[in-house]
Amino acid sequence: MVAAFGIHLHFQALEQMLLERHPELAGRVYFNSAGPQMYLRVKLSGDRGAGLAMVRLGHTFVWLLVDPVLDSEPSVWPLNATPDEVLVDALHAHASAHLTGVPVASPWRWHESEPSDMTELADLLVEQGVRVRRVAAGNTYFPCGPRHELELHIAGGSEGAYVEAEFPGAFVRVSVKPSVGWLVDVHCPEWGAWGRVDLGYSLWRRELPTPGVPRADVSVSQVADLIARGPETWVESGAPWEPTRPSCASAELPSDMQGSLFVMSVTEPDCAPRPLGIVELAEAVLEQLTAFGFGDVREGGSDSPIHSDAYHIEWNTRTKDLSTSDIQRLNGLAAAAGEDIPKRLIVISRGGISRPAAAFADRAKAFVYRLDPATGKLFPLNSRADELLPPSVEPDKYYVEPW
């Protein structure tokens, strides 16, 4: 009862604030306090209206703003982290757009309260005829699933801020990551997975050794022009990598290979997966680094299976977590490995890493991965490496289904 009364007072405050900030809506604002669902509504023509309610999506209570357009995606805002001013201004933006017969103004049309590089990019793409599906910058809450049973998706972590757009036969995510800058990932039917666009070749026809492009090196309008030209004009870093399904083998490993970084014996009844050999693991690592966007990695020689002019690649065979002193030592070896300029560090490890060591690796602009010796898959161990992972969900898996 106390909670319901508090919600009632909150809606009354929202109604008063809406009328004070946007007095032109007087006579159209209606607060429904009866029934199981309270909501604030701005009446439009006929039975149409824009509404704001407090609802539960899954296990989380959120603010839900419904636009009168039938197939529009509802706008979802965090319950306790969204100022009342943002809620009433968002409701006003959607209502006034329909009253005046114009599109919802940016940044509100993207469910954002402040302009940003991402809202600017979305606006520029729309101007060039590209269908923008989502913007994630300040507001990372999104609805997904069937309209009668919406679920909540929360973007964040290593995803950074991003814009998602759709082309015939392709889906693209343009993101800005804190450490590596601009990244572009594309999902197309022939791959059935996310692949990365080589921004160096796509923008300037030159090889970039490090994934991504720093924000200062390319403008939002340049990125928009590149995306608007379409997937057929982009250059991919490499095909998406998928782990090889282990084959069965009854033979035991040679004693000199047991316990190394490159192989792992798996014992199962009847049939044990054949462990990957040195060459197979090196190929898997090379393919993944290429797919991440490391532009100058290539097959190496007997001293090192992977070569790079910009990076020193260190293979750590110990299962013990890497310490800060370990990363400092390896970073020094990487710097000394460069002929004219110091090299940066990539670590491929069998073990994990301590939190302070991961933080130092980030400051040193290093990339640290744990290698699964059974499949060849790389798992990021520091934030910079984590930022290079492709999107974790398939397109349309977290959008609201149309009517």
One Martini backbone bead per residue (centre of mass of N, CA, C, O) as a GRO file, in nm:
protein
  403
    1MET     BB    1   0.059   0.062  -0.022
    2VAL     BB    2   0.299   0.254   0.005
    3ALA     BB    3   0.411   0.208  -0.280
    4ALA     BB    4   0.158   0.298  -0.437
    5PHE     BB    5   0.156   0.587  -0.323
    6GLY     BB    6   0.435   0.668  -0.430
    7ILE     BB    7   0.364   0.631  -0.730
    8HIS     BB    8   0.135   0.830  -0.738
    9LEU     BB    9   0.307   1.081  -0.663
   10HIS     BB   10   0.502   1.056  -0.902
   11PHE     BB   11   0.291   1.099  -1.127
   12GLN     BB   12   0.197   1.375  -1.032
   13ALA     BB   13   0.475   1.508  -1.071
   14LEU     BB   14   0.495   1.449  -1.374
   15GLU     BB   15   0.244   1.602  -1.460
   16GLN     BB   16   0.332   1.879  -1.356
   17MET     BB   17   0.600   1.897  -1.515
   18LEU     BB   18   0.481   1.874  -1.800
   19LEU     BB   19   0.306   2.138  -1.780
   20GLU     BB   20   0.542   2.333  -1.711
   21ARG     BB   21   0.734   2.263  -1.964
   22HIS     BB   22   0.449   2.198  -2.152
   23PRO     BB   23   0.176   2.391  -2.186
   24GLU     BB   24   0.061   2.301  -2.477
   25LEU     BB   25  -0.067   2.022  -2.335
   26ALA     BB   26  -0.306   2.133  -2.232
   27GLY     BB   27  -0.580   1.896  -2.222
   28ARG     BB   28  -0.399   1.614  -2.288
   29VAL     BB   29  -0.344   1.533  -2.001
   30TYR     BB   30  -0.340   1.199  -1.845
   31PHE     BB   31  -0.410   1.042  -1.529
   32ASN     BB   32  -0.398   0.703  -1.445
   33SER     BB   33  -0.511   0.573  -1.115
   34ALA     BB   34  -0.665   0.335  -1.211
   35GLY     BB   35  -0.612   0.033  -1.149
   36PRO     BB   36  -0.327  -0.169  -1.203
   37GLN     BB   37  -0.238   0.073  -1.416
   38MET     BB   38  -0.033   0.328  -1.426
   39TYR     BB   39  -0.057   0.643  -1.624
   40LEU     BB   40   0.075   0.864  -1.872
   41ARG     BB   41  -0.115   1.078  -2.103
   42VAL     BB   42  -0.118   1.187  -2.448
   43LYS     BB   43  -0.351   1.320  -2.637
   44LEU     BB   44  -0.464   1.276  -2.953
   45SER     BB   45  -0.602   1.147  -3.210
   46GLY     BB   46  -0.857   1.009  -3.100
   47ASP     BB   47  -0.718   0.710  -2.955
   48ARG     BB   48  -0.453   0.841  -2.954
   49GLY     BB   49  -0.126   0.798  -2.781
   50ALA     BB   50   0.111   0.893  -2.537
   51GLY     BB   51   0.294   0.681  -2.301
   52LEU     BB   52   0.357   0.638  -1.939
   53ALA     BB   53   0.515   0.363  -1.760
   54MET     BB   54   0.535   0.117  -1.500
   55VAL     BB   55   0.728  -0.177  -1.557
   56ARG     BB   56   0.784  -0.530  -1.607
   57LEU     BB   57   1.093  -0.677  -1.726
   58GLY     BB   58   1.094  -0.951  -1.597
   59HIS     BB   59   1.295  -0.848  -1.309
   60THR     BB   60   1.247  -0.542  -1.415
   61PHE     BB   61   1.196  -0.215  -1.349
   62VAL     BB   62   1.048   0.030  -1.576
   63TRP     BB   63   1.036   0.270  -1.817
   64LEU     BB   64   0.753   0.312  -2.049
   65LEU     BB   65   0.739   0.434  -2.385
   66VAL     BB   66   0.459   0.497  -2.599
   67ASP     BB   67   0.403   0.505  -2.927
   68PRO     BB   68   0.149   0.546  -3.170
   69VAL     BB   69   0.303   0.374  -3.345
   70LEU     BB   70   0.249   0.053  -3.407
   71ASP     BB   71   0.570  -0.047  -3.490
   72SER     BB   72   0.706   0.074  -3.264
   73GLU     BB   73   0.953   0.109  -3.033
   74PRO     BB   74   0.983   0.109  -2.727
   75SER     BB   75   1.071   0.310  -2.453
   76VAL     BB   76   1.350   0.252  -2.232
   77TRP     BB   77   1.404   0.319  -1.876
   78PRO     BB   78   1.552   0.362  -1.600
   79LEU     BB   79   1.412   0.389  -1.295
   80ASN     BB   80   1.662   0.524  -1.098
   81ALA     BB   81   1.840   0.685  -1.352
   82THR     BB   82   1.594   0.875  -1.437
   83PRO     BB   83   1.502   1.173  -1.485
   84ASP     BB   84   1.211   1.342  -1.494
   85GLU     BB   85   1.283   1.533  -1.727
   86VAL     BB   86   1.331   1.308  -1.934
   87LEU     BB   87   1.050   1.182  -1.935
   88VAL     BB   88   0.880   1.435  -2.017
   89ASP     BB   89   1.047   1.506  -2.274
   90ALA     BB   90   0.998   1.241  -2.421
   91LEU     BB   91   0.690   1.257  -2.428
   92HIS     BB   92   0.679   1.527  -2.578
   93ALA     BB   93   0.837   1.450  -2.835
   94HIS     BB   94   0.631   1.236  -2.934
   95ALA     BB   95   0.372   1.403  -2.927
   96SER     BB   96   0.455   1.659  -3.094
   97ALA     BB   97   0.524   1.514  -3.357
   98HIS     BB   98   0.223   1.423  -3.412
   99LEU     BB   99   0.089   1.707  -3.396
  100THR     BB  100   0.294   1.826  -3.638
  101GLY     BB  101   0.395   1.602  -3.854
  102VAL     BB  102   0.678   1.499  -3.742
  103PRO     BB  103   0.951   1.377  -3.660
  104VAL     BB  104   1.125   1.273  -3.419
  105ALA     BB  105   1.352   1.413  -3.241
  106SER     BB  106   1.672   1.463  -3.192
  107PRO     BB  107   1.747   1.206  -2.964
  108TRP     BB  108   1.458   1.074  -2.905
  109ARG     BB  109   1.430   0.872  -3.147
  110TRP     BB  110   1.682   0.704  -2.989
  111HIS     BB  111   1.643   0.699  -2.677
  112GLU     BB  112   1.775   0.984  -2.611
  113SER     BB  113   1.884   1.281  -2.416
  114GLU     BB  114   2.165   1.314  -2.575
  115PRO     BB  115   2.390   1.417  -2.769
  116SER     BB  116   2.600   1.232  -3.007
  117ASP     BB  117   2.783   1.048  -3.214
  118MET     BB  118   2.551   0.840  -3.250
  119THR     BB  119   2.319   1.034  -3.323
  120GLU     BB  120   2.465   1.163  -3.560
  121LEU     BB  121   2.503   0.907  -3.724
  122ALA     BB  122   2.205   0.832  -3.748
  123ASP     BB  123   2.116   1.088  -3.894
  124LEU     BB  124   2.304   1.058  -4.143
  125LEU     BB  125   2.196   0.785  -4.237
  126VAL     BB  126   1.903   0.867  -4.285
  127GLU     BB  127   1.969   1.087  -4.499
  128GLN     BB  128   2.096   0.827  -4.683
  129GLY     BB  129   1.877   0.576  -4.647
  130VAL     BB  130   1.924   0.438  -4.376
  131ARG     BB  131   1.840   0.178  -4.157
  132VAL     BB  132   1.786   0.241  -3.827
  133ARG     BB  133   1.761   0.042  -3.525
  134ARG     BB  134   2.000   0.150  -3.317
  135VAL     BB  135   2.089   0.323  -3.006
  136ALA     BB  136   2.393   0.329  -2.795
  137ALA     BB  137   2.474   0.530  -2.504
  138GLY     BB  138   2.319   0.647  -2.243
  139ASN     BB  139   2.097   0.436  -2.329
  140THR     BB  140   2.084   0.065  -2.251
  141TYR     BB  141   1.773   0.020  -2.282
  142PHE     BB  142   1.581  -0.268  -2.413
  143PRO     BB  143   1.346  -0.411  -2.599
  144CYS     BB  144   1.221  -0.755  -2.645
  145GLY     BB  145   1.028  -0.942  -2.841
  146PRO     BB  146   0.724  -0.988  -2.781
  147ARG     BB  147   0.470  -0.762  -2.718
  148HIS     BB  148   0.320  -0.951  -2.495
  149GLU     BB  149   0.647  -1.032  -2.398
  150LEU     BB  150   0.859  -0.848  -2.282
  151GLU     BB  151   1.205  -0.782  -2.277
  152LEU     BB  152   1.531  -0.720  -2.137
  153HIS     BB  153   1.798  -0.518  -2.263
  154ILE     BB  154   2.150  -0.471  -2.167
  155ALA     BB  155   2.385  -0.273  -2.244
  156GLY     BB  156   2.752  -0.314  -2.232
  157GLY     BB  157   3.064  -0.295  -2.145
  158SER     BB  158   3.242  -0.382  -2.437
  159GLU     BB  159   3.039  -0.247  -2.649
  160GLY     BB  160   2.973   0.030  -2.613
  161ALA     BB  161   2.900   0.253  -2.843
  162TYR     BB  162   2.611   0.233  -3.079
  163VAL     BB  163   2.514   0.143  -3.420
  164GLU     BB  164   2.230   0.006  -3.591
  165ALA     BB  165   2.199  -0.143  -3.921
  166GLU     BB  166   2.008  -0.200  -4.232
  167PHE     BB  167   2.043  -0.421  -4.503
  168PRO     BB  168   2.025  -0.595  -4.776
  169GLY     BB  169   2.168  -0.881  -4.638
  170ALA     BB  170   2.252  -0.684  -4.386
  171PHE     BB  171   2.429  -0.620  -4.070
  172VAL     BB  172   2.522  -0.333  -3.864
  173ARG     BB  173   2.794  -0.233  -3.638
  174VAL     BB  174   2.871   0.081  -3.487
  175SER     BB  175   3.156   0.147  -3.282
  176VAL     BB  176   3.278   0.281  -2.961
  177LYS     BB  177   3.577   0.232  -2.800
  178PRO     BB  178   3.772   0.335  -2.547
  179SER     BB  179   4.057   0.215  -2.673
  180VAL     BB  180   4.008   0.165  -3.014
  181GLY     BB  181   3.743   0.285  -3.114
  182TRP     BB  182   3.652   0.225  -3.416
  183LEU     BB  183   3.396  -0.018  -3.511
  184VAL     BB  184   3.305  -0.274  -3.764
  185ASP     BB  185   3.019  -0.488  -3.790
  186VAL     BB  186   2.911  -0.779  -3.986
  187HIS     BB  187   2.602  -0.942  -4.098
  188CYS     BB  188   2.576  -1.231  -4.310
  189PRO     BB  189   2.450  -1.509  -4.466
  190GLU     BB  190   2.721  -1.646  -4.568
  191TRP     BB  191   2.823  -1.661  -4.266
  192GLY     BB  192   2.636  -1.653  -3.994
  193ALA     BB  193   2.816  -1.409  -3.884
  194TRP     BB  194   3.049  -1.208  -3.742
  195GLY     BB  195   3.226  -0.944  -3.904
  196ARG     BB  196   3.507  -0.746  -3.989
  197VAL     BB  197   3.596  -0.428  -4.073
  198ASP     BB  198   3.842  -0.275  -4.267
  199LEU     BB  199   3.909   0.052  -4.214
  200GLY     BB  200   4.168   0.114  -4.360
  201TYR     BB  201   4.077   0.012  -4.646
  202SER     BB  202   3.791   0.145  -4.658
  203LEU     BB  203   3.905   0.446  -4.625
  204TRP     BB  204   4.247   0.435  -4.738
  205ARG     BB  205   4.399   0.181  -4.846
  206ARG     BB  206   4.525   0.072  -4.561
  207GLU     BB  207   4.724  -0.069  -4.324
  208LEU     BB  208   4.631  -0.177  -3.994
  209PRO     BB  209   4.764  -0.322  -3.711
  210THR     BB  210   4.520  -0.208  -3.547
  211PRO     BB  211   4.232  -0.220  -3.423
  212GLY     BB  212   4.077   0.025  -3.532
  213VAL     BB  213   3.988   0.383  -3.488
  214PRO     BB  214   4.055   0.665  -3.382
  215ARG     BB  215   3.852   0.929  -3.323
  216ALA     BB  216   4.059   1.153  -3.432
  217ASP     BB  217   4.094   1.016  -3.739
  218VAL     BB  218   3.768   1.027  -3.761
  219SER     BB  219   3.469   1.121  -3.864
  220VAL     BB  220   3.137   1.089  -3.856
  221SER     BB  221   3.090   1.151  -4.160
  222GLN     BB  222   3.287   0.938  -4.269
  223VAL     BB  223   3.144   0.695  -4.149
  224ALA     BB  224   2.871   0.745  -4.282
  225ASP     BB  225   2.966   0.728  -4.576
  226LEU     BB  226   3.069   0.439  -4.562
  227ILE     BB  227   2.806   0.298  -4.475
  228ALA     BB  228   2.620   0.412  -4.709
  229ARG     BB  229   2.766   0.252  -4.946
  230GLY     BB  230   2.793  -0.034  -4.841
  231PRO     BB  231   2.902  -0.364  -4.819
  232GLU     BB  232   3.035  -0.380  -5.113
  233THR     BB  233   3.269  -0.154  -5.011
  234TRP     BB  234   3.384  -0.337  -4.806
  235VAL     BB  235   3.655  -0.453  -4.599
  236GLU     BB  236   3.759  -0.744  -4.469
  237SER     BB  237   3.960  -0.892  -4.233
  238GLY     BB  238   3.787  -1.167  -4.195
  239ALA     BB  239   3.666  -1.450  -4.140
  240PRO     BB  240   3.490  -1.605  -3.934
  241TRP     BB  241   3.552  -1.786  -3.644
  242GLU     BB  242   3.555  -2.148  -3.600
  243PRO     BB  243   3.567  -2.416  -3.427
  244THR     BB  244   3.699  -2.720  -3.438
  245ARG     BB  245   3.590  -3.029  -3.441
  246PRO     BB  246   3.674  -3.279  -3.265
  247SER     BB  247   3.843  -3.566  -3.313
  248CYS     BB  248   3.891  -3.897  -3.296
  249ALA     BB  249   4.127  -4.066  -3.070
  250SER     BB  250   4.329  -4.341  -2.938
  251ALA     BB  251   4.583  -4.211  -2.917
  252GLU     BB  252   4.844  -4.118  -2.743
  253LEU     BB  253   5.043  -3.896  -2.621
  254PRO     BB  254   5.327  -3.773  -2.627
  255SER     BB  255   5.529  -3.696  -2.365
  256ASP     BB  256   5.643  -3.415  -2.493
  257MET     BB  257   5.329  -3.293  -2.517
  258GLN     BB  258   5.255  -3.298  -2.238
  259GLY     BB  259   5.152  -2.987  -2.092
  260SER     BB  260   5.127  -2.799  -2.308
  261LEU     BB  261   4.989  -2.536  -2.468
  262PHE     BB  262   4.890  -2.701  -2.743
  263VAL     BB  263   4.790  -2.941  -2.552
  264MET     BB  264   4.508  -3.170  -2.453
  265SER     BB  265   4.404  -3.423  -2.261
  266VAL     BB  266   4.104  -3.624  -2.325
  267THR     BB  267   3.912  -3.833  -2.116
  268GLU     BB  268   3.698  -4.085  -2.255
  269PRO     BB  269   3.478  -4.293  -2.322
  270ASP     BB  270   3.570  -4.473  -2.615
  271CYS     BB  271   3.613  -4.141  -2.698
  272ALA     BB  272   3.866  -3.909  -2.776
  273PRO     BB  273   3.958  -3.616  -2.845
  274ARG     BB  274   4.163  -3.473  -3.059
  275PRO     BB  275   4.425  -3.298  -3.017
  276LEU     BB  276   4.573  -3.016  -3.084
  277GLY     BB  277   4.818  -2.894  -3.262
  278ILE     BB  278   5.045  -2.661  -3.323
  279VAL     BB  279   4.947  -2.577  -3.604
  280GLU     BB  280   4.643  -2.553  -3.542
  281LEU     BB  281   4.668  -2.338  -3.318
  282ALA     BB  282   4.812  -2.123  -3.482
  283GLU     BB  283   4.588  -2.094  -3.693
  284ALA     BB  284   4.363  -2.011  -3.497
  285VAL     BB  285   4.500  -1.756  -3.389
  286LEU     BB  286   4.543  -1.613  -3.660
  287GLU     BB  287   4.244  -1.600  -3.745
  288GLN     BB  288   4.146  -1.433  -3.499
  289LEU     BB  289   4.331  -1.187  -3.521
  290THR     BB  290   4.233  -1.114  -3.803
  291ALA     BB  291   3.928  -1.086  -3.728
  292PHE     BB  292   3.979  -0.852  -3.518
  293GLY     BB  293   4.218  -0.655  -3.692
  294PHE     BB  294   4.505  -0.756  -3.731
  295GLY     BB  295   4.683  -0.652  -4.013
  296ASP     BB  296   5.007  -0.789  -3.973
  297VAL     BB  297   4.942  -1.076  -3.939
  298ARG     BB  298   5.140  -1.381  -3.983
  299GLU     BB  299   5.307  -1.629  -4.082
  300GLY     BB  300   5.570  -1.787  -3.951
  301GLY     BB  301   5.821  -1.956  -3.799
  302SER     BB  302   6.008  -2.156  -3.594
  303ASP     BB  303   6.030  -1.933  -3.362
  304SER     BB  304   5.738  -1.818  -3.473
  305PRO     BB  305   5.409  -1.873  -3.577
  306ILE     BB  306   5.379  -1.550  -3.546
  307HIS     BB  307   5.384  -1.246  -3.731
  308SER     BB  308   5.491  -0.898  -3.647
  309ASP     BB  309   5.574  -0.559  -3.677
  310ALA     BB  310   5.400  -0.438  -3.415
  311TYR     BB  311   5.409  -0.725  -3.264
  312HIS     BB  312   5.465  -0.912  -2.973
  313ILE     BB  313   5.440  -1.265  -2.947
  314GLU     BB  314   5.345  -1.437  -2.652
  315TRP     BB  315   5.404  -1.767  -2.522
  316ASN     BB  316   5.230  -1.908  -2.247
  317THR     BB  317   5.264  -2.223  -2.062
  318ARG     BB  318   5.143  -2.141  -1.807
  319THR     BB  319   4.882  -2.182  -1.555
  320LYS     BB  320   4.958  -1.948  -1.413
  321ASP     BB  321   4.898  -1.649  -1.322
  322LEU     BB  322   4.950  -1.346  -1.427
  323SER     BB  323   5.151  -1.089  -1.339
  324THR     BB  324   5.269  -0.781  -1.328
  325SER     BB  325   5.568  -0.862  -1.369
  326ASP     BB  326   5.516  -1.028  -1.621
  327ILE     BB  327   5.404  -0.800  -1.802
  328GLN     BB  328   5.645  -0.611  -1.773
  329ARG     BB  329   5.852  -0.803  -1.898
  330LEU     BB  330   5.704  -0.853  -2.171
  331ASN     BB  331   5.692  -0.553  -2.250
  332GLY     BB  332   5.998  -0.520  -2.269
  333LEU     BB  333   6.042  -0.731  -2.493
  334ALA     BB  334   5.865  -0.592  -2.702
  335ALA     BB  335   6.021  -0.325  -2.721
  336ALA     BB  336   6.300  -0.469  -2.801
  337ALA     BB  337   6.189  -0.604  -3.077
  338GLY     BB  338   6.218  -0.343  -3.205
  339GLU     BB  339   6.395  -0.161  -3.436
  340ASP     BB  340   6.273   0.143  -3.453
  341ILE     BB  341   6.020   0.060  -3.284
  342PRO     BB  342   5.830  -0.032  -3.049
  343LYS     BB  343   5.658  -0.295  -2.945
  344ARG     BB  344   5.378  -0.459  -2.890
  345LEU     BB  345   5.153  -0.668  -2.691
  346ILE     BB  346   5.095  -1.027  -2.718
  347VAL     BB  347   4.915  -1.272  -2.525
  348ILE     BB  348   4.943  -1.632  -2.510
  349SER     BB  349   4.766  -1.825  -2.272
  350ARG     BB  350   4.699  -2.088  -2.042
  351GLY     BB  351   4.627  -1.887  -1.835
  352GLY     BB  352   4.575  -1.630  -1.640
  353ILE     BB  353   4.497  -1.318  -1.454
  354SER     BB  354   4.546  -1.056  -1.280
  355ARG     BB  355   4.407  -0.761  -1.211
  356PRO     BB  356   4.661  -0.579  -1.210
  357ALA     BB  357   4.774  -0.696  -1.476
  358ALA     BB  358   4.538  -0.610  -1.656
  359ALA     BB  359   4.568  -0.307  -1.602
  360PHE     BB  360   4.854  -0.282  -1.715
  361ALA     BB  361   4.792  -0.386  -1.999
  362ASP     BB  362   4.610  -0.149  -2.071
  363ARG     BB  363   4.826   0.075  -2.035
  364ALA     BB  364   5.024  -0.082  -2.249
  365LYS     BB  365   4.850  -0.178  -2.497
  366ALA     BB  366   4.764  -0.469  -2.447
  367PHE     BB  367   4.701  -0.824  -2.539
  368VAL     BB  368   4.514  -1.074  -2.353
  369TYR     BB  369   4.509  -1.439  -2.379
  370ARG     BB  370   4.327  -1.733  -2.359
  371LEU     BB  371   4.400  -2.071  -2.442
  372ASP     BB  372   4.225  -2.331  -2.582
  373PRO     BB  373   4.371  -2.643  -2.646
  374ALA     BB  374   4.108  -2.795  -2.765
  375THR     BB  375   4.007  -2.544  -2.984
  376GLY     BB  376   4.164  -2.244  -3.007
  377LYS     BB  377   4.031  -2.047  -2.828
  378LEU     BB  378   3.987  -1.708  -2.743
  379PHE     BB  379   4.027  -1.533  -2.424
  380PRO     BB  380   3.986  -1.255  -2.264
  381LEU     BB  381   4.195  -1.074  -1.997
  382ASN     BB  382   4.139  -0.781  -2.102
  383SER     BB  383   3.983  -0.500  -2.203
  384ARG     BB  384   4.108  -0.466  -2.484
  385ALA     BB  385   4.041  -0.755  -2.575
  386ASP     BB  386   3.731  -0.745  -2.521
  387GLU     BB  387   3.662  -0.518  -2.735
  388LEU     BB  388   3.718  -0.726  -2.992
  389LEU     BB  389   3.467  -0.854  -2.974
  390PRO     BB  390   3.203  -0.958  -3.102
  391PRO     BB  391   2.897  -0.976  -3.110
  392SER     BB  392   2.677  -1.190  -2.903
  393VAL     BB  393   2.436  -1.144  -3.107
  394GLU     BB  394   2.190  -1.183  -3.316
  395PRO     BB  395   2.006  -1.057  -3.534
  396ASP     BB  396   1.684  -0.994  -3.398
  397LYS     BB  397   1.707  -1.121  -3.097
  398TYR     BB  398   1.666  -0.798  -2.967
  399TYR     BB  399   1.383  -0.736  -3.091
  400VAL     BB  400   1.085  -0.619  -3.172
  401GLU     BB  401   0.816  -0.762  -3.276
  402PRO     BB  402   0.608  -0.743  -3.514
  403TRP     BB  403   0.266  -0.739  -3.593
   0.00000   0.00000   0.00000
